[in-house]
PDB file of C-alpha atoms in Angstrom:
ATOM      1  CA  UNK A   1     -15.028 -28.116  53.411  1.00 58.00           C
ATOM      2  CA  UNK A   2     -12.272 -30.035  51.606  1.00 72.00           C
ATOM      3  CA  UNK A   3     -14.097 -31.598  48.678  1.00 79.00           C
ATOM      4  CA  UNK A   4     -11.178 -34.653  48.841  1.00 86.00           C
ATOM      5  CA  UNK A   5     -13.471 -35.533  51.974  1.00 86.00           C
ATOM      6  CA  UNK A   6     -16.674 -35.938  50.479  1.00 86.00           C
ATOM      7  CA  UNK A   7     -15.868 -40.160  49.845  1.00 90.00           C
ATOM      8  CA  UNK A   8     -15.220 -40.657  53.686  1.00 91.00           C
ATOM      9  CA  UNK A   9     -18.661 -37.992  54.417  1.00 92.00           C
ATOM     10  CA  UNK A  10     -20.867 -40.375  51.858  1.00 90.00           C
ATOM     11  CA  UNK A  11     -19.119 -43.145  53.569  1.00 91.00           C
ATOM     12  CA  UNK A  12     -20.605 -41.656  57.471  1.00 91.00           C
ATOM     13  CA  UNK A  13     -24.040 -41.320  55.743  1.00 90.00           C
ATOM     14  CA  UNK A  14     -24.269 -44.887  54.544  1.00 90.00           C
ATOM     15  CA  UNK A  15     -23.490 -46.273  57.572  1.00 89.00           C
ATOM     16  CA  UNK A  16     -25.833 -43.727  60.026  1.00 87.00           C
ATOM     17  CA  UNK A  17     -22.421 -42.614  61.501  1.00 90.00           C
ATOM     18  CA  UNK A  18     -22.810 -38.923  63.551  1.00 92.00           C
ATOM     19  CA  UNK A  19     -20.838 -35.711  62.290  1.00 95.00           C
ATOM     20  CA  UNK A  20     -20.372 -33.656  65.757  1.00 96.00           C
ATOM     21  CA  UNK A  21     -19.018 -30.223  63.770  1.00 97.00           C
ATOM     22  CA  UNK A  22     -16.878 -28.421  66.749  1.00 96.00           C
ATOM     23  CA  UNK A  23     -17.309 -24.904  65.076  1.00 97.00           C
ATOM     24  CA  UNK A  24     -16.835 -21.791  66.566  1.00 97.00           C
ATOM     25  CA  UNK A  25     -19.538 -18.923  65.815  1.00 97.00           C
ATOM     26  CA  UNK A  26     -17.855 -17.346  62.879  1.00 97.00           C
ATOM     27  CA  UNK A  27     -17.748 -20.845  61.166  1.00 98.00           C
ATOM     28  CA  UNK A  28     -21.744 -21.755  61.243  1.00 98.00           C
ATOM     29  CA  UNK A  29     -22.285 -20.375  57.280  1.00 98.00           C
ATOM     30  CA  UNK A  30     -19.379 -23.031  56.570  1.00 96.00           C
ATOM     31  CA  UNK A  31     -21.269 -25.633  58.284  1.00 97.00           C
ATOM     32  CA  UNK A  32     -24.905 -24.549  56.791  1.00 98.00           C
ATOM     33  CA  UNK A  33     -23.227 -25.169  53.294  1.00 95.00           C
ATOM     34  CA  UNK A  34     -22.182 -28.323  54.622  1.00 94.00           C
ATOM     35  CA  UNK A  35     -25.167 -29.365  56.008  1.00 96.00           C
ATOM     36  CA  UNK A  36     -27.377 -28.420  52.628  1.00 95.00           C
ATOM     37  CA  UNK A  37     -24.636 -31.228  50.603  1.00 91.00           C
ATOM     38  CA  UNK A  38     -25.731 -33.263  53.167  1.00 93.00           C
ATOM     39  CA  UNK A  39     -28.446 -33.401  54.276  1.00 93.00           C
ATOM     40  CA  UNK A  40     -28.995 -37.245  55.477  1.00 93.00           C
ATOM     41  CA  UNK A  41     -26.135 -36.811  57.545  1.00 95.00           C
ATOM     42  CA  UNK A  42     -26.637 -36.260  61.659  1.00 95.00           C
ATOM     43  CA  UNK A  43     -25.037 -33.361  62.506  1.00 98.00           C
ATOM     44  CA  UNK A  44     -24.280 -32.306  66.306  1.00 98.00           C
ATOM     45  CA  UNK A  45     -23.141 -28.615  66.403  1.00 98.00           C
ATOM     46  CA  UNK A  46     -21.514 -29.154  69.720  1.00 97.00           C
ATOM     47  CA  UNK A  47     -20.895 -26.382  72.057  1.00 97.00           C
ATOM     48  CA  UNK A  48     -23.778 -24.324  70.600  1.00 98.00           C
ATOM     49  CA  UNK A  49     -21.098 -23.483  68.155  1.00 98.00           C
ATOM     50  CA  UNK A  50     -18.873 -21.431  70.865  1.00 97.00           C
ATOM     51  CA  UNK A  51     -20.577 -17.936  70.409  1.00 97.00           C
ATOM     52  CA  UNK A  52     -18.901 -14.797  72.022  1.00 96.00           C
ATOM     53  CA  UNK A  53     -20.493 -14.578  75.236  1.00 97.00           C
ATOM     54  CA  UNK A  54     -18.085 -12.103  77.230  1.00 95.00           C
ATOM     55  CA  UNK A  55     -18.326  -9.889  74.342  1.00 95.00           C
ATOM     56  CA  UNK A  56     -21.926 -10.044  73.930  1.00 94.00           C
ATOM     57  CA  UNK A  57     -21.592 -11.271  70.439  1.00 94.00           C
ATOM     58  CA  UNK A  58     -25.282 -12.778  69.979  1.00 97.00           C
ATOM     59  CA  UNK A  59     -26.684 -11.130  67.029  1.00 97.00           C
ATOM     60  CA  UNK A  60     -25.207 -12.521  63.838  1.00 97.00           C
ATOM     61  CA  UNK A  61     -24.410 -15.833  65.867  1.00 98.00           C
ATOM     62  CA  UNK A  62     -28.281 -16.622  66.559  1.00 97.00           C
ATOM     63  CA  UNK A  63     -29.009 -15.685  62.973  1.00 98.00           C
ATOM     64  CA  UNK A  64     -26.548 -18.661  61.708  1.00 98.00           C
ATOM     65  CA  UNK A  65     -27.472 -20.745  64.149  1.00 98.00           C
ATOM     66  CA  UNK A  66     -30.885 -20.018  62.977  1.00 97.00           C
ATOM     67  CA  UNK A  67     -30.486 -21.114  59.829  1.00 98.00           C
ATOM     68  CA  UNK A  68     -29.349 -24.628  60.380  1.00 98.00           C
ATOM     69  CA  UNK A  69     -31.980 -25.235  62.909  1.00 98.00           C
ATOM     70  CA  UNK A  70     -34.486 -25.657  59.791  1.00 98.00           C
ATOM     71  CA  UNK A  71     -32.209 -28.724  58.740  1.00 97.00           C
ATOM     72  CA  UNK A  72     -34.254 -31.348  60.662  1.00 96.00           C
ATOM     73  CA  UNK A  73     -31.004 -33.692  60.583  1.00 95.00           C
ATOM     74  CA  UNK A  74     -29.116 -30.818  63.023  1.00 98.00           C
ATOM     75  CA  UNK A  75     -28.671 -30.915  66.524  1.00 98.00           C
ATOM     76  CA  UNK A  76     -27.348 -28.441  68.946  1.00 98.00           C
ATOM     77  CA  UNK A  77     -25.383 -29.471  72.213  1.00 97.00           C
ATOM     78  CA  UNK A  78     -25.619 -27.262  75.222  1.00 95.00           C
ATOM     79  CA  UNK A  79     -21.860 -27.577  76.353  1.00 94.00           C
ATOM     80  CA  UNK A  80     -19.062 -25.376  76.591  1.00 88.00           C
ATOM     81  CA  UNK A  81     -20.742 -22.323  77.075  1.00 94.00           C
ATOM     82  CA  UNK A  82     -19.667 -21.059  80.718  1.00 93.00           C
ATOM     83  CA  UNK A  83     -16.371 -20.875  79.402  1.00 93.00           C
ATOM     84  CA  UNK A  84     -16.914 -18.784  76.751  1.00 95.00           C
ATOM     85  CA  UNK A  85     -17.901 -16.464  79.193  1.00 93.00           C
ATOM     86  CA  UNK A  86     -15.979 -14.352  82.138  1.00 91.00           C
ATOM     87  CA  UNK A  87     -14.229 -16.055  84.929  1.00 91.00           C
ATOM     88  CA  UNK A  88     -17.301 -14.283  86.901  1.00 93.00           C
ATOM     89  CA  UNK A  89     -20.211 -15.589  84.215  1.00 94.00           C
ATOM     90  CA  UNK A  90     -23.945 -15.448  85.869  1.00 95.00           C
ATOM     91  CA  UNK A  91     -26.999 -16.953  84.799  1.00 96.00           C
ATOM     92  CA  UNK A  92     -28.138 -13.923  83.097  1.00 96.00           C
ATOM     93  CA  UNK A  93     -24.431 -13.943  81.274  1.00 96.00           C
ATOM     94  CA  UNK A  94     -25.403 -17.286  78.737  1.00 96.00           C
ATOM     95  CA  UNK A  95     -29.758 -17.625  79.623  1.00 97.00           C
ATOM     96  CA  UNK A  96     -29.872 -15.405  75.950  1.00 98.00           C
ATOM     97  CA  UNK A  97     -27.844 -18.184  74.451  1.00 98.00           C
ATOM     98  CA  UNK A  98     -29.758 -21.106  76.007  1.00 97.00           C
ATOM     99  CA  UNK A  99     -32.954 -19.490  75.254  1.00 97.00           C
ATOM    100  CA  UNK A 100     -32.305 -19.285  71.880  1.00 98.00           C
ATOM    101  CA  UNK A 101     -30.978 -22.697  71.010  1.00 98.00           C
ATOM    102  CA  UNK A 102     -34.421 -23.957  72.666  1.00 97.00           C
ATOM    103  CA  UNK A 103     -36.349 -21.664  70.516  1.00 97.00           C
ATOM    104  CA  UNK A 104     -34.316 -22.300  67.718  1.00 98.00           C
ATOM    105  CA  UNK A 105     -33.969 -26.572  68.069  1.00 98.00           C
ATOM    106  CA  UNK A 106     -37.056 -26.778  70.036  1.00 98.00           C
ATOM    107  CA  UNK A 107     -36.224 -29.603  73.433  1.00 98.00           C
ATOM    108  CA  UNK A 108     -36.037 -32.704  71.565  1.00 98.00           C
ATOM    109  CA  UNK A 109     -32.905 -31.260  69.677  1.00 98.00           C
ATOM    110  CA  UNK A 110     -31.056 -30.636  72.181  1.00 98.00           C
ATOM    111  CA  UNK A 111     -28.410 -32.621  74.341  1.00 98.00           C
ATOM    112  CA  UNK A 112     -26.842 -31.451  77.489  1.00 97.00           C
ATOM    113  CA  UNK A 113     -23.312 -31.587  78.012  1.00 94.00           C
ATOM    114  CA  UNK A 114     -20.992 -30.411  80.715  1.00 90.00           C
ATOM    115  CA  UNK A 115     -17.357 -30.438  78.608  1.00 89.00           C
ATOM    116  CA  UNK A 116     -16.043 -31.520  81.488  1.00 89.00           C
ATOM    117  CA  UNK A 117     -12.301 -31.109  82.473  1.00 90.00           C
ATOM    118  CA  UNK A 118     -12.675 -27.736  79.822  1.00 90.00           C
ATOM    119  CA  UNK A 119     -15.002 -26.089  81.213  1.00 86.00           C
ATOM    120  CA  UNK A 120     -13.596 -26.399  84.661  1.00 86.00           C
ATOM    121  CA  UNK A 121     -11.577 -23.120  83.582  1.00 90.00           C
ATOM    122  CA  UNK A 122     -14.744 -20.971  84.916  1.00 90.00           C
ATOM    123  CA  UNK A 123     -16.919 -23.320  86.776  1.00 90.00           C
ATOM    124  CA  UNK A 124     -17.216 -26.559  88.652  1.00 90.00           C
ATOM    125  CA  UNK A 125     -19.458 -29.161  87.663  1.00 92.00           C
ATOM    126  CA  UNK A 126     -21.704 -28.832  90.029  1.00 92.00           C
ATOM    127  CA  UNK A 127     -22.255 -25.195  89.643  1.00 92.00           C
ATOM    128  CA  UNK A 128     -22.672 -25.574  85.481  1.00 93.00           C
ATOM    129  CA  UNK A 129     -25.330 -28.244  86.453  1.00 94.00           C
ATOM    130  CA  UNK A 130     -27.315 -26.046  88.462  1.00 95.00           C
ATOM    131  CA  UNK A 131     -26.945 -23.216  86.141  1.00 95.00           C
ATOM    132  CA  UNK A 132     -28.464 -25.264  83.535  1.00 96.00           C
ATOM    133  CA  UNK A 133     -31.253 -26.846  85.212  1.00 97.00           C
ATOM    134  CA  UNK A 134     -32.102 -23.496  86.054  1.00 97.00           C
ATOM    135  CA  UNK A 135     -32.313 -22.258  82.890  1.00 97.00           C
ATOM    136  CA  UNK A 136     -34.010 -25.330  81.753  1.00 97.00           C
ATOM    137  CA  UNK A 137     -36.926 -25.353  84.650  1.00 97.00           C
ATOM    138  CA  UNK A 138     -39.159 -24.099  82.532  1.00 97.00           C
ATOM    139  CA  UNK A 139     -39.775 -26.948  80.262  1.00 98.00           C
ATOM    140  CA  UNK A 140     -41.528 -29.741  81.172  1.00 97.00           C
ATOM    141  CA  UNK A 141     -40.300 -33.335  83.097  1.00 97.00           C
ATOM    142  CA  UNK A 142     -40.007 -35.109  79.209  1.00 97.00           C
ATOM    143  CA  UNK A 143     -37.995 -32.079  78.159  1.00 98.00           C
ATOM    144  CA  UNK A 144     -35.685 -31.612  80.508  1.00 97.00           C
ATOM    145  CA  UNK A 145     -34.987 -35.862  80.439  1.00 96.00           C
ATOM    146  CA  UNK A 146     -34.156 -35.375  76.872  1.00 96.00           C
ATOM    147  CA  UNK A 147     -32.321 -32.165  77.135  1.00 97.00           C
ATOM    148  CA  UNK A 148     -30.270 -34.139  80.173  1.00 96.00           C
ATOM    149  CA  UNK A 149     -29.557 -37.104  78.634  1.00 95.00           C
ATOM    150  CA  UNK A 150     -33.030 -39.371  76.441  1.00 95.00           C
ATOM    151  CA  UNK A 151     -32.083 -37.401  72.712  1.00 96.00           C
ATOM    152  CA  UNK A 152     -28.491 -37.961  73.279  1.00 95.00           C
ATOM    153  CA  UNK A 153     -29.243 -41.628  73.668  1.00 93.00           C
ATOM    154  CA  UNK A 154     -31.832 -41.291  70.752  1.00 93.00           C
ATOM    155  CA  UNK A 155     -29.314 -39.151  68.494  1.00 92.00           C
ATOM    156  CA  UNK A 156     -26.190 -41.355  68.826  1.00 91.00           C
ATOM    157  CA  UNK A 157     -28.500 -44.035  69.066  1.00 87.00           C
ATOM    158  CA  UNK A 158     -26.481 -45.192  72.211  1.00 86.00           C
ATOM    159  CA  UNK A 159     -28.926 -48.519  72.677  1.00 76.00           C
ATOM    160  CA  UNK A 160     -29.028 -49.387  69.156  1.00 63.00           C
ATOM    161  CA  UNK A 161     -25.038 -51.275  69.485  1.00 54.00           C
ATOM    162  CA  UNK A 162     -24.724 -54.463  68.749  1.00 47.00           C
ATOM    163  CA  UNK A 163     -24.285 -57.483  71.466  1.00 47.00           C
ATOM    164  CA  UNK A 164     -21.853 -59.314  72.195  1.00 42.00           C
ATOM    165  CA  UNK A 165     -22.051 -62.344  73.904  1.00 40.00           C
ATOM    166  CA  UNK A 166     -19.162 -62.832  76.246  1.00 39.00           C
ATOM    167  CA  UNK A 167     -18.183 -66.517  74.306  1.00 44.00           C
ATOM    168  CA  UNK A 168     -17.515 -64.111  71.616  1.00 39.00           C
ATOM    169  CA  UNK A 169     -14.384 -62.392  73.467  1.00 38.00           C
TER     170      UNK A 169
END
């Protein structure tokens, strides 16, 4: 990352802002270096770093993702996976990737996302949601509720915004 951006990143840390990292699998080592320099910055890895599911590439991606998962300030978003698989993907195609994210980050640091409308290239919303629910069915109700919304509310501090009265508007 460009060192000239360091003051902006420091300001994000000071303000308690979230850094959403839209990276590809080959960029995970760079993200790990960035995260080591900014251990108090909350980071969400979008789309699980877009592993090359179509080509079956998993080993390097899984090793690099595991390194990042050891950092407690990092979460991972389960989204954008179906667009990295073939147009005729199956649950079996994406299962090992979701399993690795869950094993690495644990259910409290995983956030589900639809990646709509991009996901429409390879699935409809209902199909991706159904696949995700099936792949996460082994989790208990609290863990599933976390992944499907409560973790996002906590991580992005959705319920901690300022209340503004209608008179102030």
